[in-house]
């Protein structure tokens, strides 16, 4: 589980640094047309999370970050829900909590994204259905059941990075780390990353509405995923101290809301709150 930290743990950007309810979205809006800031490049939530976590020049995420892998899997579930492919089963007397309700298939129409479609096939083929928390564990490979290791999505970080390379945002290089060579993906389109960072900064500063249900859903989802992936600090690290404190305080207030309460409100997107609840419990 990640935690919101203060300026003392501010991200180092130098060379030696580390580090409407589900299904109501129109599935034709496959790349999140709520986000009108970027009209030329459409990124998935997974691509945005990885981009926020990458060191621009070095092209890799912090070696100390052990949260981003599961965060990317949570992003896959939210992305599929936003595209109208999956949703949570309706609440019942026995299953009211978000984490008790199963993920159900709504449409198996391919999205065109390999990772999303691979996950969609797993969800379609699984009987009985699984919960959000279980799916995050299965897709990450964190399961003791050898019969369910087949659900693990492998090389997710590298595959998402390759998508960003194809979209002209990253490039591919090789770096030597004494005992081994590692493929890295430095940022080449800094404008796109800066746009993404600015959008998140403004969402908790100039455009702050103090109500998650009035926020753009993709922005809300990205804030949740950035926190769950332990890369939210990267978003605010360039702010002046006074604005940094405001951004951290408002983010903390938002991310410490009760997912069960917020997910039960009218027009709430349950999958976002279910993913937050899963990471809060882990």
mmCIF file of C-alpha atoms in Angstrom:
data_model
loop_
_atom_site.group_PDB
_atom_site.id
_atom_site.type_symbol
_atom_site.label_atom_id
_atom_site.label_comp_id
_atom_site.label_asym_id
_atom_site.label_seq_id
_atom_site.Cartn_x
_atom_site.Cartn_y
_atom_site.Cartn_z
ATOM 1 C CA UNK A 1 0.000 0.000 0.000
ATOM 2 C CA UNK A 2 1.393 3.389 -0.907
ATOM 3 C CA UNK A 3 1.243 6.476 1.250
ATOM 4 C CA UNK A 4 1.191 10.163 0.492
ATOM 5 C CA UNK A 5 4.428 11.749 1.615
ATOM 6 C CA UNK A 6 5.598 15.278 2.228
ATOM 7 C CA UNK A 7 8.344 17.338 0.642
ATOM 8 C CA UNK A 8 11.068 15.514 2.564
ATOM 9 C CA UNK A 9 10.616 12.557 0.237
ATOM 10 C CA UNK A 10 10.292 14.676 -2.862
ATOM 11 C CA UNK A 11 11.207 12.932 -6.097
ATOM 12 C CA UNK A 12 14.789 13.520 -7.318
ATOM 13 C CA UNK A 13 14.870 14.325 -10.994
ATOM 14 C CA UNK A 14 18.652 14.342 -11.331
ATOM 15 C CA UNK A 15 20.800 11.835 -13.170
ATOM 16 C CA UNK A 16 21.597 9.786 -10.087
ATOM 17 C CA UNK A 17 18.070 9.819 -8.740
ATOM 18 C CA UNK A 18 15.924 6.806 -8.135
ATOM 19 C CA UNK A 19 13.831 7.018 -7.821
ATOM 20 C CA UNK A 20 -22.500 7.044 -14.309
ATOM 21 C CA UNK A 21 -22.102 3.386 -12.717
ATOM 22 C CA UNK A 22 -19.898 0.799 -14.401
ATOM 23 C CA UNK A 23 -20.684 0.158 -18.002
ATOM 24 C CA UNK A 24 -22.544 3.398 -18.551
ATOM 25 C CA UNK A 25 -19.620 4.834 -20.509
ATOM 26 C CA UNK A 26 -20.192 4.679 -24.243
ATOM 27 C CA UNK A 27 -17.828 1.927 -25.416
ATOM 28 C CA UNK A 28 -17.303 3.798 -28.651
ATOM 29 C CA UNK A 29 -15.338 6.358 -26.634
ATOM 30 C CA UNK A 30 -12.502 3.872 -26.422
ATOM 31 C CA UNK A 31 -9.735 6.332 -25.713
ATOM 32 C CA UNK A 32 -11.411 8.511 -23.162
ATOM 33 C CA UNK A 33 -12.953 11.408 -25.005
ATOM 34 C CA UNK A 34 -13.649 13.124 -21.682
ATOM 35 C CA UNK A 35 -10.026 14.233 -21.858
ATOM 36 C CA UNK A 36 -10.033 17.114 -24.286
ATOM 37 C CA UNK A 37 -6.536 18.355 -23.412
ATOM 38 C CA UNK A 38 -4.744 16.045 -25.823
ATOM 39 C CA UNK A 39 -6.347 15.848 -29.239
ATOM 40 C CA UNK A 40 -3.430 14.358 -31.159
ATOM 41 C CA UNK A 41 -2.140 11.584 -28.896
ATOM 42 C CA UNK A 42 -4.493 9.258 -27.043
ATOM 43 C CA UNK A 43 -2.975 7.358 -24.174
ATOM 44 C CA UNK A 44 -4.394 4.557 -22.057
ATOM 45 C CA UNK A 45 -4.357 4.871 -18.285
ATOM 46 C CA UNK A 46 -1.526 2.321 -18.158
ATOM 47 C CA UNK A 47 0.571 4.379 -20.543
ATOM 48 C CA UNK A 48 -0.041 7.532 -18.532
ATOM 49 C CA UNK A 49 0.921 5.853 -15.244
ATOM 50 C CA UNK A 50 4.152 4.473 -16.706
ATOM 51 C CA UNK A 51 4.993 7.817 -18.296
ATOM 52 C CA UNK A 52 4.599 9.514 -14.910
ATOM 53 C CA UNK A 53 6.861 6.920 -13.303
ATOM 54 C CA UNK A 54 9.704 7.044 -15.837
ATOM 55 C CA UNK A 55 12.793 9.167 -15.313
ATOM 56 C CA UNK A 56 12.915 11.360 -18.414
ATOM 57 C CA UNK A 57 16.594 10.958 -19.335
ATOM 58 C CA UNK A 58 17.340 7.574 -17.790
ATOM 59 C CA UNK A 59 14.227 5.895 -19.194
ATOM 60 C CA UNK A 60 13.399 3.587 -16.291
ATOM 61 C CA UNK A 61 11.319 3.691 -13.127
ATOM 62 C CA UNK A 62 12.753 3.882 -9.633
ATOM 63 C CA UNK A 63 14.385 0.643 -8.504
ATOM 64 C CA UNK A 64 12.667 1.151 -5.146
ATOM 65 C CA UNK A 65 9.179 1.250 -6.641
ATOM 66 C CA UNK A 66 7.517 -2.103 -6.032
ATOM 67 C CA UNK A 67 3.969 -0.775 -6.517
ATOM 68 C CA UNK A 68 3.844 0.193 -10.187
ATOM 69 C CA UNK A 69 3.361 -3.351 -11.499
ATOM 70 C CA UNK A 70 0.120 -3.882 -9.581
ATOM 71 C CA UNK A 71 -0.869 -0.271 -10.297
ATOM 72 C CA UNK A 72 -0.673 -0.939 -14.023
ATOM 73 C CA UNK A 73 -2.959 -3.974 -13.608
ATOM 74 C CA UNK A 74 -5.459 -1.830 -11.734
ATOM 75 C CA UNK A 75 -5.287 0.591 -14.643
ATOM 76 C CA UNK A 76 -6.193 -2.201 -17.045
ATOM 77 C CA UNK A 77 -9.382 -2.972 -15.102
ATOM 78 C CA UNK A 78 -10.433 0.684 -14.951
ATOM 79 C CA UNK A 79 -9.662 1.167 -18.643
ATOM 80 C CA UNK A 80 -11.773 -1.851 -19.584
ATOM 81 C CA UNK A 81 -14.646 -0.559 -17.441
ATOM 82 C CA UNK A 82 -14.424 2.878 -19.027
ATOM 83 C CA UNK A 83 -14.597 1.287 -22.452
ATOM 84 C CA UNK A 84 -17.756 -0.584 -21.505
ATOM 85 C CA UNK A 85 -16.180 -4.066 -21.568
ATOM 86 C CA UNK A 86 -16.510 -5.045 -17.893
ATOM 87 C CA UNK A 87 -18.462 -3.977 -14.812
ATOM 88 C CA UNK A 88 -19.064 -5.025 -11.225
ATOM 89 C CA UNK A 89 -21.974 -7.313 -10.453
ATOM 90 C CA UNK A 90 -24.945 -5.446 -8.945
ATOM 91 C CA UNK A 91 -24.922 -5.165 -5.143
ATOM 92 C CA UNK A 92 -27.019 -7.610 -3.150
ATOM 93 C CA UNK A 93 -27.797 -8.008 0.544
ATOM 94 C CA UNK A 94 -24.866 -10.439 0.870
ATOM 95 C CA UNK A 95 -22.519 -8.614 -1.490
ATOM 96 C CA UNK A 96 -22.693 -4.900 -0.978
ATOM 97 C CA UNK A 97 -19.005 -4.162 -0.512
ATOM 98 C CA UNK A 98 -17.058 -3.303 -3.653
ATOM 99 C CA UNK A 99 -14.400 -5.891 -2.873
ATOM 100 C CA UNK A 100 -16.983 -8.679 -2.486
ATOM 101 C CA UNK A 101 -18.577 -8.158 -5.880
ATOM 102 C CA UNK A 102 -17.329 -9.990 -8.959
ATOM 103 C CA UNK A 103 -16.019 -8.503 -12.187
ATOM 104 C CA UNK A 104 -18.415 -9.420 -14.991
ATOM 105 C CA UNK A 105 -17.996 -9.286 -18.740
ATOM 106 C CA UNK A 106 -20.238 -6.793 -20.505
ATOM 107 C CA UNK A 107 -18.800 -6.963 -24.014
ATOM 108 C CA UNK A 108 -15.993 -9.042 -25.523
ATOM 109 C CA UNK A 109 -15.530 -6.693 -28.467
ATOM 110 C CA UNK A 110 -11.749 -6.256 -28.920
ATOM 111 C CA UNK A 111 -10.341 -2.888 -27.931
ATOM 112 C CA UNK A 112 -7.346 -2.976 -30.246
ATOM 113 C CA UNK A 113 -4.945 -2.861 -27.296
ATOM 114 C CA UNK A 114 -3.094 -6.151 -26.767
ATOM 115 C CA UNK A 115 -2.949 -5.962 -22.976
ATOM 116 C CA UNK A 116 -6.596 -4.988 -22.643
ATOM 117 C CA UNK A 117 -7.728 -7.711 -25.038
ATOM 118 C CA UNK A 118 -5.584 -10.348 -23.313
ATOM 119 C CA UNK A 119 -7.171 -9.435 -19.978
ATOM 120 C CA UNK A 120 -10.611 -9.432 -21.562
ATOM 121 C CA UNK A 121 -10.086 -13.025 -22.751
ATOM 122 C CA UNK A 122 -9.044 -14.091 -19.248
ATOM 123 C CA UNK A 123 -12.126 -12.499 -17.686
ATOM 124 C CA UNK A 124 -14.399 -14.075 -20.306
ATOM 125 C CA UNK A 125 -12.923 -17.540 -19.767
ATOM 126 C CA UNK A 126 -12.944 -17.504 -15.946
ATOM 127 C CA UNK A 127 -15.666 -19.366 -14.054
ATOM 128 C CA UNK A 128 -16.601 -18.546 -11.409
ATOM 129 C CA UNK A 129 -15.962 -14.847 -11.773
ATOM 130 C CA UNK A 130 -13.349 -13.141 -9.588
ATOM 131 C CA UNK A 131 -13.255 -9.898 -7.611
ATOM 132 C CA UNK A 132 -11.250 -6.771 -8.458
ATOM 133 C CA UNK A 133 -8.646 -7.498 -5.813
ATOM 134 C CA UNK A 134 -8.231 -11.085 -6.996
ATOM 135 C CA UNK A 135 -7.866 -9.979 -10.611
ATOM 136 C CA UNK A 136 -5.113 -7.525 -9.694
ATOM 137 C CA UNK A 137 -3.300 -10.332 -7.888
ATOM 138 C CA UNK A 138 -3.802 -12.804 -10.730
ATOM 139 C CA UNK A 139 -2.708 -10.398 -13.447
ATOM 140 C CA UNK A 140 0.381 -9.503 -11.396
ATOM 141 C CA UNK A 141 1.186 -13.178 -10.765
ATOM 142 C CA UNK A 142 0.790 -12.897 -6.986
ATOM 143 C CA UNK A 143 -1.105 -16.127 -6.444
ATOM 144 C CA UNK A 144 -0.292 -19.371 -4.684
ATOM 145 C CA UNK A 145 -2.636 -21.313 -6.962
ATOM 146 C CA UNK A 146 -0.501 -22.945 -9.703
ATOM 147 C CA UNK A 147 -3.616 -23.456 -11.831
ATOM 148 C CA UNK A 148 -4.139 -19.696 -12.045
ATOM 149 C CA UNK A 149 -0.622 -18.661 -13.011
ATOM 150 C CA UNK A 150 -1.867 -18.658 -16.600
ATOM 151 C CA UNK A 151 -3.644 -15.379 -15.884
ATOM 152 C CA UNK A 152 -0.432 -13.476 -15.192
ATOM 153 C CA UNK A 153 0.277 -10.718 -17.693
ATOM 154 C CA UNK A 154 3.994 -10.827 -18.413
ATOM 155 C CA UNK A 155 6.344 -7.988 -19.313
ATOM 156 C CA UNK A 156 3.591 -5.416 -18.859
ATOM 157 C CA UNK A 157 5.966 -2.525 -18.222
ATOM 158 C CA UNK A 158 7.983 -3.287 -21.335
ATOM 159 C CA UNK A 159 4.882 -3.778 -23.483
ATOM 160 C CA UNK A 160 3.361 -0.497 -22.314
ATOM 161 C CA UNK A 161 6.687 1.228 -22.975
ATOM 162 C CA UNK A 162 6.741 -0.157 -26.516
ATOM 163 C CA UNK A 163 3.285 1.306 -27.083
ATOM 164 C CA UNK A 164 4.638 4.685 -26.000
ATOM 165 C CA UNK A 165 7.586 4.255 -28.362
ATOM 166 C CA UNK A 166 5.179 3.592 -31.228
ATOM 167 C CA UNK A 167 3.284 6.753 -30.293
ATOM 168 C CA UNK A 168 6.475 8.788 -30.464
ATOM 169 C CA UNK A 169 6.682 9.610 -26.754
ATOM 170 C CA UNK A 170 9.579 7.333 -25.750
ATOM 171 C CA UNK A 171 12.618 5.926 -27.497
ATOM 172 C CA UNK A 172 14.538 2.690 -26.871
ATOM 173 C CA UNK A 173 18.133 2.489 -25.654
ATOM 174 C CA UNK A 174 20.464 0.019 -23.949
ATOM 175 C CA UNK A 175 22.270 0.884 -20.719
ATOM 176 C CA UNK A 176 24.993 -1.096 -18.981
ATOM 177 C CA UNK A 177 24.661 -1.583 -15.235
ATOM 178 C CA UNK A 178 27.990 -3.325 -14.544
ATOM 179 C CA UNK A 179 26.662 -6.873 -14.339
ATOM 180 C CA UNK A 180 23.890 -6.615 -16.884
ATOM 181 C CA UNK A 181 22.491 -4.636 -19.791
ATOM 182 C CA UNK A 182 19.009 -3.162 -19.498
ATOM 183 C CA UNK A 183 16.644 -1.839 -22.117
ATOM 184 C CA UNK A 184 15.572 1.680 -21.211
ATOM 185 C CA UNK A 185 13.008 4.064 -22.658
ATOM 186 C CA UNK A 186 13.962 7.755 -22.265
ATOM 187 C CA UNK A 187 11.244 10.339 -22.855
ATOM 188 C CA UNK A 188 11.542 12.072 -26.230
ATOM 189 C CA UNK A 189 8.179 13.857 -26.308
ATOM 190 C CA UNK A 190 8.551 15.913 -23.147
ATOM 191 C CA UNK A 191 5.645 18.117 -24.225
ATOM 192 C CA UNK A 192 3.191 15.241 -23.824
ATOM 193 C CA UNK A 193 4.517 14.332 -20.392
ATOM 194 C CA UNK A 194 4.450 17.961 -19.270
ATOM 195 C CA UNK A 195 0.855 18.223 -20.489
ATOM 196 C CA UNK A 196 -0.075 15.187 -18.423
ATOM 197 C CA UNK A 197 1.676 16.485 -15.313
ATOM 198 C CA UNK A 198 0.106 19.924 -15.721
ATOM 199 C CA UNK A 199 -3.367 18.403 -16.065
ATOM 200 C CA UNK A 200 -3.011 16.518 -12.782
ATOM 201 C CA UNK A 201 -1.498 19.489 -10.993
ATOM 202 C CA UNK A 202 -4.329 21.749 -12.115
ATOM 203 C CA UNK A 203 -6.932 19.165 -11.097
ATOM 204 C CA UNK A 204 -5.958 19.661 -7.433
ATOM 205 C CA UNK A 205 -5.063 23.345 -7.709
ATOM 206 C CA UNK A 206 -6.727 25.750 -10.177
ATOM 207 C CA UNK A 207 -9.502 23.322 -11.160
ATOM 208 C CA UNK A 208 -10.103 21.819 -7.741
ATOM 209 C CA UNK A 209 -13.825 21.127 -7.242
ATOM 210 C CA UNK A 210 -13.664 19.417 -3.831
ATOM 211 C CA UNK A 211 -15.975 16.674 -5.080
ATOM 212 C CA UNK A 212 -14.635 13.579 -6.890
ATOM 213 C CA UNK A 213 -17.961 13.067 -8.650
ATOM 214 C CA UNK A 214 -17.628 16.418 -10.398
ATOM 215 C CA UNK A 215 -14.132 15.595 -11.614
ATOM 216 C CA UNK A 216 -13.319 14.253 -15.062
ATOM 217 C CA UNK A 217 -13.381 10.474 -14.612
ATOM 218 C CA UNK A 218 -10.108 9.773 -16.344
ATOM 219 C CA UNK A 219 -8.392 12.417 -14.228
ATOM 220 C CA UNK A 220 -9.850 10.906 -11.059
ATOM 221 C CA UNK A 221 -8.780 7.436 -12.186
ATOM 222 C CA UNK A 222 -5.270 8.647 -12.955
ATOM 223 C CA UNK A 223 -4.904 10.272 -9.537
ATOM 224 C CA UNK A 224 -5.983 7.004 -7.904
ATOM 225 C CA UNK A 225 -3.622 4.946 -10.055
ATOM 226 C CA UNK A 226 -0.692 7.346 -9.664
ATOM 227 C CA UNK A 227 -1.114 7.094 -5.891
ATOM 228 C CA UNK A 228 -1.478 3.301 -6.006
ATOM 229 C CA UNK A 229 1.623 3.049 -8.237
ATOM 230 C CA UNK A 230 3.644 5.337 -5.951
ATOM 231 C CA UNK A 231 4.319 7.902 -8.687
ATOM 232 C CA UNK A 232 2.055 10.726 -7.497
ATOM 233 C CA UNK A 233 5.044 12.408 -5.859
ATOM 234 C CA UNK A 234 6.579 12.768 -9.339
ATOM 235 C CA UNK A 235 3.562 14.807 -10.416
ATOM 236 C CA UNK A 236 3.905 17.412 -7.685
ATOM 237 C CA UNK A 237 7.703 17.521 -7.278
ATOM 238 C CA UNK A 238 8.140 20.551 -9.563
ATOM 239 C CA UNK A 239 5.635 22.733 -7.693
ATOM 240 C CA UNK A 240 6.640 25.610 -5.454
ATOM 241 C CA UNK A 241 6.484 24.704 -1.771
ATOM 242 C CA UNK A 242 3.189 26.455 -1.052
ATOM 243 C CA UNK A 243 1.424 24.883 -4.026
ATOM 244 C CA UNK A 244 3.025 21.527 -3.243
ATOM 245 C CA UNK A 245 1.526 21.544 0.237
ATOM 246 C CA UNK A 246 -1.933 22.405 -1.120
ATOM 247 C CA UNK A 247 -1.708 19.699 -3.811
ATOM 248 C CA UNK A 248 -0.607 17.053 -1.313
ATOM 249 C CA UNK A 249 -3.273 18.020 1.204
ATOM 250 C CA UNK A 250 -6.086 17.922 -1.334
ATOM 251 C CA UNK A 251 -4.846 14.651 -2.824
ATOM 252 C CA UNK A 252 -4.697 13.143 0.658
ATOM 253 C CA UNK A 253 -8.270 14.249 1.366
ATOM 254 C CA UNK A 254 -9.417 12.751 -1.939
ATOM 255 C CA UNK A 255 -7.590 9.442 -1.633
ATOM 256 C CA UNK A 256 -8.615 8.905 1.981
ATOM 257 C CA UNK A 257 -12.331 9.070 1.182
ATOM 258 C CA UNK A 258 -14.217 5.852 1.909
ATOM 259 C CA UNK A 259 -14.429 3.944 -1.419
ATOM 260 C CA UNK A 260 -17.564 2.136 -0.258
ATOM 261 C CA UNK A 261 -19.381 5.411 0.376
ATOM 262 C CA UNK A 262 -18.143 7.134 -2.775
ATOM 263 C CA UNK A 263 -18.732 4.094 -4.982
ATOM 264 C CA UNK A 264 -22.347 3.935 -3.840
ATOM 265 C CA UNK A 265 -23.203 7.486 -4.863
ATOM 266 C CA UNK A 266 -25.247 8.304 -7.955
ATOM 267 C CA UNK A 267 -23.188 8.499 -11.146
ATOM 268 C CA UNK A 268 -20.097 7.106 -9.425
ATOM 269 C CA UNK A 269 -17.862 4.861 -11.482
ATOM 270 C CA UNK A 270 -17.607 1.865 -9.201
ATOM 271 C CA UNK A 271 -14.499 0.347 -10.782
ATOM 272 C CA UNK A 272 -12.341 3.338 -9.862
ATOM 273 C CA UNK A 273 -13.382 3.109 -6.219
ATOM 274 C CA UNK A 274 -13.099 -0.696 -6.203
ATOM 275 C CA UNK A 275 -9.491 -0.455 -7.400
ATOM 276 C CA UNK A 276 -8.728 2.155 -4.717
ATOM 277 C CA UNK A 277 -10.342 -0.099 -2.104
ATOM 278 C CA UNK A 278 -8.202 -3.025 -3.285
ATOM 279 C CA UNK A 279 -4.978 -1.061 -2.907
ATOM 280 C CA UNK A 280 -6.053 0.369 0.449
ATOM 281 C CA UNK A 281 -6.545 -3.174 1.719
ATOM 282 C CA UNK A 282 -3.265 -4.551 0.349
#
